[in-house]
């Protein structure tokens, strides 16, 4: 089952320490960071000296740096990931996993041949390692590049998971971006290849600007991500429609991925319906505009 979550309309508050599902915050209300308890019937944490390479999740953070992202968005995005990884809520969720640690890698992408690893695979098992990863994210100069290839990002991420020195109970590719695929192979082909390998793809569509001709944005990017990008059991989309909620959305998404949680709003799987937005819309816009 795949799920959709809009940060512009509601914010998941997670599972409270008492075990009750928290209420959903309405727009304009104060955001309460999620708190997590171990899921029922969860395996007991493995001893650190038993298998130091085993982690709760192998998480690939794939971040869009195409020219449609303005410099302010890119800066907020960087800060959002760094601050989320250092947050007490993230560290709390981390320690409630069966192993109490995750492996993460962070890369930026644009065209089908343009991916740059900012953070190679790193183990996060507490405040010190979280601080080190956050510092690495923040010290790298911000860059922008041409085109948008979500398929290229997914294809680049898959071998990273194969080469990861850690072994995760779950494997997740987290795609963030503000436009549809317009370069490289079809996004659905890349998505399906990843899902066949047992990889879950989650999405963070960024919709803080009105769609414009110059940036090749589209209406309903959240539908596009839901129907064409995400995949695998429990996959979900968190949509950012308010610039002020950018960092909160990133933190919520990471908390859910680390804790193995998903929003409780189900949607119909793509296999059971026609996509609401053409999965080739980005390629069509580019072809109509540039004739290639």
PDB file of C-alpha atoms in Angstrom, residues 119-246:
ATOM      1  CA  UNK A 119      27.830  12.308   2.058  1.00  0.00           C
ATOM      2  CA  UNK A 120      29.181   8.805   1.332  1.00  0.00           C
ATOM      3  CA  UNK A 121      27.670   6.033   3.428  1.00  0.00           C
ATOM      4  CA  UNK A 122      27.786   7.020   7.077  1.00  0.00           C
ATOM      5  CA  UNK A 123      26.591   5.243  10.197  1.00  0.00           C
ATOM      6  CA  UNK A 124      24.372   7.283  12.530  1.00  0.00           C
ATOM      7  CA  UNK A 125      24.020   5.724  15.962  1.00  0.00           C
ATOM      8  CA  UNK A 126      23.825   8.717  18.293  1.00  0.00           C
ATOM      9  CA  UNK A 127      24.430  12.463  18.742  1.00  0.00           C
ATOM     10  CA  UNK A 128      28.124  12.439  17.785  1.00  0.00           C
ATOM     11  CA  UNK A 129      27.679  10.650  14.458  1.00  0.00           C
ATOM     12  CA  UNK A 130      24.529  12.685  13.726  1.00  0.00           C
ATOM     13  CA  UNK A 131      26.420  15.931  14.324  1.00  0.00           C
ATOM     14  CA  UNK A 132      29.245  14.775  12.064  1.00  0.00           C
ATOM     15  CA  UNK A 133      26.867  13.995   9.179  1.00  0.00           C
ATOM     16  CA  UNK A 134      25.018  17.298   9.640  1.00  0.00           C
ATOM     17  CA  UNK A 135      28.327  19.187   9.556  1.00  0.00           C
ATOM     18  CA  UNK A 136      29.317  17.437   6.320  1.00  0.00           C
ATOM     19  CA  UNK A 137      26.030  18.419   4.704  1.00  0.00           C
ATOM     20  CA  UNK A 138      26.406  22.067   5.656  1.00  0.00           C
ATOM     21  CA  UNK A 139      30.050  22.546   4.689  1.00  0.00           C
ATOM     22  CA  UNK A 140      29.615  21.613   1.012  1.00  0.00           C
ATOM     23  CA  UNK A 141      29.044  24.621  -1.282  1.00  0.00           C
ATOM     24  CA  UNK A 142      25.549  24.848  -2.755  1.00  0.00           C
ATOM     25  CA  UNK A 143      25.344  24.248  -6.498  1.00  0.00           C
ATOM     26  CA  UNK A 144      22.703  24.250  -9.242  1.00  0.00           C
ATOM     27  CA  UNK A 145      22.593  22.351 -12.520  1.00  0.00           C
ATOM     28  CA  UNK A 146      20.491  21.816 -15.653  1.00  0.00           C
ATOM     29  CA  UNK A 147      17.575  19.439 -16.302  1.00  0.00           C
ATOM     30  CA  UNK A 148      15.591  17.166 -14.028  1.00  0.00           C
ATOM     31  CA  UNK A 149      16.102  13.412 -14.153  1.00  0.00           C
ATOM     32  CA  UNK A 150      14.302  11.597 -11.364  1.00  0.00           C
ATOM     33  CA  UNK A 151      14.897   8.359 -13.263  1.00  0.00           C
ATOM     34  CA  UNK A 152      18.611   9.126 -13.278  1.00  0.00           C
ATOM     35  CA  UNK A 153      18.552   9.734  -9.526  1.00  0.00           C
ATOM     36  CA  UNK A 154      16.806   6.411  -8.856  1.00  0.00           C
ATOM     37  CA  UNK A 155      19.158   4.559 -11.207  1.00  0.00           C
ATOM     38  CA  UNK A 156      22.153   6.151  -9.489  1.00  0.00           C
ATOM     39  CA  UNK A 157      20.818   5.258  -6.040  1.00  0.00           C
ATOM     40  CA  UNK A 158      20.243   1.557  -6.660  1.00  0.00           C
ATOM     41  CA  UNK A 159      23.908   0.521  -6.952  1.00  0.00           C
ATOM     42  CA  UNK A 160      24.707   2.688  -3.930  1.00  0.00           C
ATOM     43  CA  UNK A 161      22.458   0.382  -1.915  1.00  0.00           C
ATOM     44  CA  UNK A 162      24.163  -2.679  -3.409  1.00  0.00           C
ATOM     45  CA  UNK A 163      27.577  -1.275  -2.443  1.00  0.00           C
ATOM     46  CA  UNK A 164      26.568  -0.162   1.050  1.00  0.00           C
ATOM     47  CA  UNK A 165      28.856  -1.836   3.634  1.00  0.00           C
ATOM     48  CA  UNK A 166      25.912  -1.972   6.043  1.00  0.00           C
ATOM     49  CA  UNK A 167      22.988  -4.378   6.005  1.00  0.00           C
ATOM     50  CA  UNK A 168      19.590  -2.786   6.560  1.00  0.00           C
ATOM     51  CA  UNK A 169      16.332  -4.338   7.607  1.00  0.00           C
ATOM     52  CA  UNK A 170      14.804  -1.822   5.172  1.00  0.00           C
ATOM     53  CA  UNK A 171      16.219  -0.067   2.105  1.00  0.00           C
ATOM     54  CA  UNK A 172      14.786   3.334   1.189  1.00  0.00           C
ATOM     55  CA  UNK A 173      15.417   5.900  -1.553  1.00  0.00           C
ATOM     56  CA  UNK A 174      14.114   9.331  -0.620  1.00  0.00           C
ATOM     57  CA  UNK A 175      13.557  11.615  -3.634  1.00  0.00           C
ATOM     58  CA  UNK A 176      12.970  15.344  -3.208  1.00  0.00           C
ATOM     59  CA  UNK A 177      12.341  17.697  -6.103  1.00  0.00           C
ATOM     60  CA  UNK A 178      10.201  20.476  -7.527  1.00  0.00           C
ATOM     61  CA  UNK A 179       9.427  19.208 -11.015  1.00  0.00           C
ATOM     62  CA  UNK A 180       8.723  16.142 -13.154  1.00  0.00           C
ATOM     63  CA  UNK A 181      11.259  13.977 -14.948  1.00  0.00           C
ATOM     64  CA  UNK A 182      12.314  15.631 -18.230  1.00  0.00           C
ATOM     65  CA  UNK A 183      15.606  13.905 -18.979  1.00  0.00           C
ATOM     66  CA  UNK A 184      16.921  10.339 -19.115  1.00  0.00           C
ATOM     67  CA  UNK A 185      14.781   7.215 -19.155  1.00  0.00           C
ATOM     68  CA  UNK A 186      11.117   7.036 -18.121  1.00  0.00           C
ATOM     69  CA  UNK A 187      10.696   7.498 -14.388  1.00  0.00           C
ATOM     70  CA  UNK A 188       8.309   4.549 -14.085  1.00  0.00           C
ATOM     71  CA  UNK A 189      10.883   2.148 -15.517  1.00  0.00           C
ATOM     72  CA  UNK A 190      13.461   3.215 -12.927  1.00  0.00           C
ATOM     73  CA  UNK A 191      10.871   3.101 -10.136  1.00  0.00           C
ATOM     74  CA  UNK A 192       9.711  -0.399 -11.061  1.00  0.00           C
ATOM     75  CA  UNK A 193      13.302  -1.673 -11.247  1.00  0.00           C
ATOM     76  CA  UNK A 194      13.964  -0.411  -7.728  1.00  0.00           C
ATOM     77  CA  UNK A 195      10.749  -1.869  -6.329  1.00  0.00           C
ATOM     78  CA  UNK A 196      11.593  -5.251  -7.872  1.00  0.00           C
ATOM     79  CA  UNK A 197      14.818  -5.190  -5.843  1.00  0.00           C
ATOM     80  CA  UNK A 198      12.844  -4.706  -2.623  1.00  0.00           C
ATOM     81  CA  UNK A 199      13.627  -0.985  -2.358  1.00  0.00           C
ATOM     82  CA  UNK A 200      11.029   1.502  -1.119  1.00  0.00           C
ATOM     83  CA  UNK A 201      10.908   4.945  -2.762  1.00  0.00           C
ATOM     84  CA  UNK A 202       9.416   7.879  -0.846  1.00  0.00           C
ATOM     85  CA  UNK A 203       8.882  11.364  -2.216  1.00  0.00           C
ATOM     86  CA  UNK A 204       9.095  14.987  -1.126  1.00  0.00           C
ATOM     87  CA  UNK A 205       7.543  17.088  -3.915  1.00  0.00           C
ATOM     88  CA  UNK A 206       8.276  20.775  -3.391  1.00  0.00           C
ATOM     89  CA  UNK A 207       5.373  23.013  -4.443  1.00  0.00           C
ATOM     90  CA  UNK A 208       6.138  26.337  -2.774  1.00  0.00           C
ATOM     91  CA  UNK A 209       6.054  28.366  -6.017  1.00  0.00           C
ATOM     92  CA  UNK A 210       3.307  28.823  -8.584  1.00  0.00           C
ATOM     93  CA  UNK A 211       4.040  26.699 -11.684  1.00  0.00           C
ATOM     94  CA  UNK A 212       5.694  28.778 -14.399  1.00  0.00           C
ATOM     95  CA  UNK A 213       6.654  28.323 -18.038  1.00  0.00           C
ATOM     96  CA  UNK A 214      10.269  29.300 -17.388  1.00  0.00           C
ATOM     97  CA  UNK A 215      10.906  26.606 -14.772  1.00  0.00           C
ATOM     98  CA  UNK A 216       8.827  23.826 -16.392  1.00  0.00           C
ATOM     99  CA  UNK A 217       6.890  23.252 -13.181  1.00  0.00           C
ATOM    100  CA  UNK A 218       3.540  21.466 -13.352  1.00  0.00           C
ATOM    101  CA  UNK A 219       0.279  21.581 -11.470  1.00  0.00           C
ATOM    102  CA  UNK A 220      -0.380  18.651  -9.129  1.00  0.00           C
ATOM    103  CA  UNK A 221       3.246  17.628  -8.714  1.00  0.00           C
ATOM    104  CA  UNK A 222       2.107  15.706  -5.639  1.00  0.00           C
ATOM    105  CA  UNK A 223      -0.132  13.509  -7.834  1.00  0.00           C
ATOM    106  CA  UNK A 224       2.795  12.976 -10.213  1.00  0.00           C
ATOM    107  CA  UNK A 225       5.055  11.854  -7.368  1.00  0.00           C
ATOM    108  CA  UNK A 226       2.367   9.609  -5.952  1.00  0.00           C
ATOM    109  CA  UNK A 227       1.457   7.948  -9.245  1.00  0.00           C
ATOM    110  CA  UNK A 228       4.812   7.951 -11.063  1.00  0.00           C
ATOM    111  CA  UNK A 229       7.707   8.182  -8.576  1.00  0.00           C
ATOM    112  CA  UNK A 230       7.111   6.433  -5.246  1.00  0.00           C
ATOM    113  CA  UNK A 231       6.805   2.686  -4.879  1.00  0.00           C
ATOM    114  CA  UNK A 232       7.129  -0.294  -2.576  1.00  0.00           C
ATOM    115  CA  UNK A 233       5.298  -1.341   0.609  1.00  0.00           C
ATOM    116  CA  UNK A 234       4.389   1.618   2.813  1.00  0.00           C
ATOM    117  CA  UNK A 235       5.823   4.202   0.406  1.00  0.00           C
ATOM    118  CA  UNK A 236       4.551   7.723   0.931  1.00  0.00           C
ATOM    119  CA  UNK A 237       4.642  11.316  -0.269  1.00  0.00           C
ATOM    120  CA  UNK A 238       4.995  14.396   1.908  1.00  0.00           C
ATOM    121  CA  UNK A 239       4.109  17.523  -0.051  1.00  0.00           C
ATOM    122  CA  UNK A 240       5.565  20.924   0.810  1.00  0.00           C
ATOM    123  CA  UNK A 241       3.265  23.777  -0.215  1.00  0.00           C
ATOM    124  CA  UNK A 242       4.394  26.332   2.346  1.00  0.00           C
ATOM    125  CA  UNK A 243       7.982  27.588   2.392  1.00  0.00           C
ATOM    126  CA  UNK A 244       7.728  28.113   6.151  1.00  0.00           C
ATOM    127  CA  UNK A 245       6.999  24.376   6.584  1.00  0.00           C
ATOM    128  CA  UNK A 246      10.005  23.234   4.539  1.00  0.00           C
TER     129      UNK A 246
END
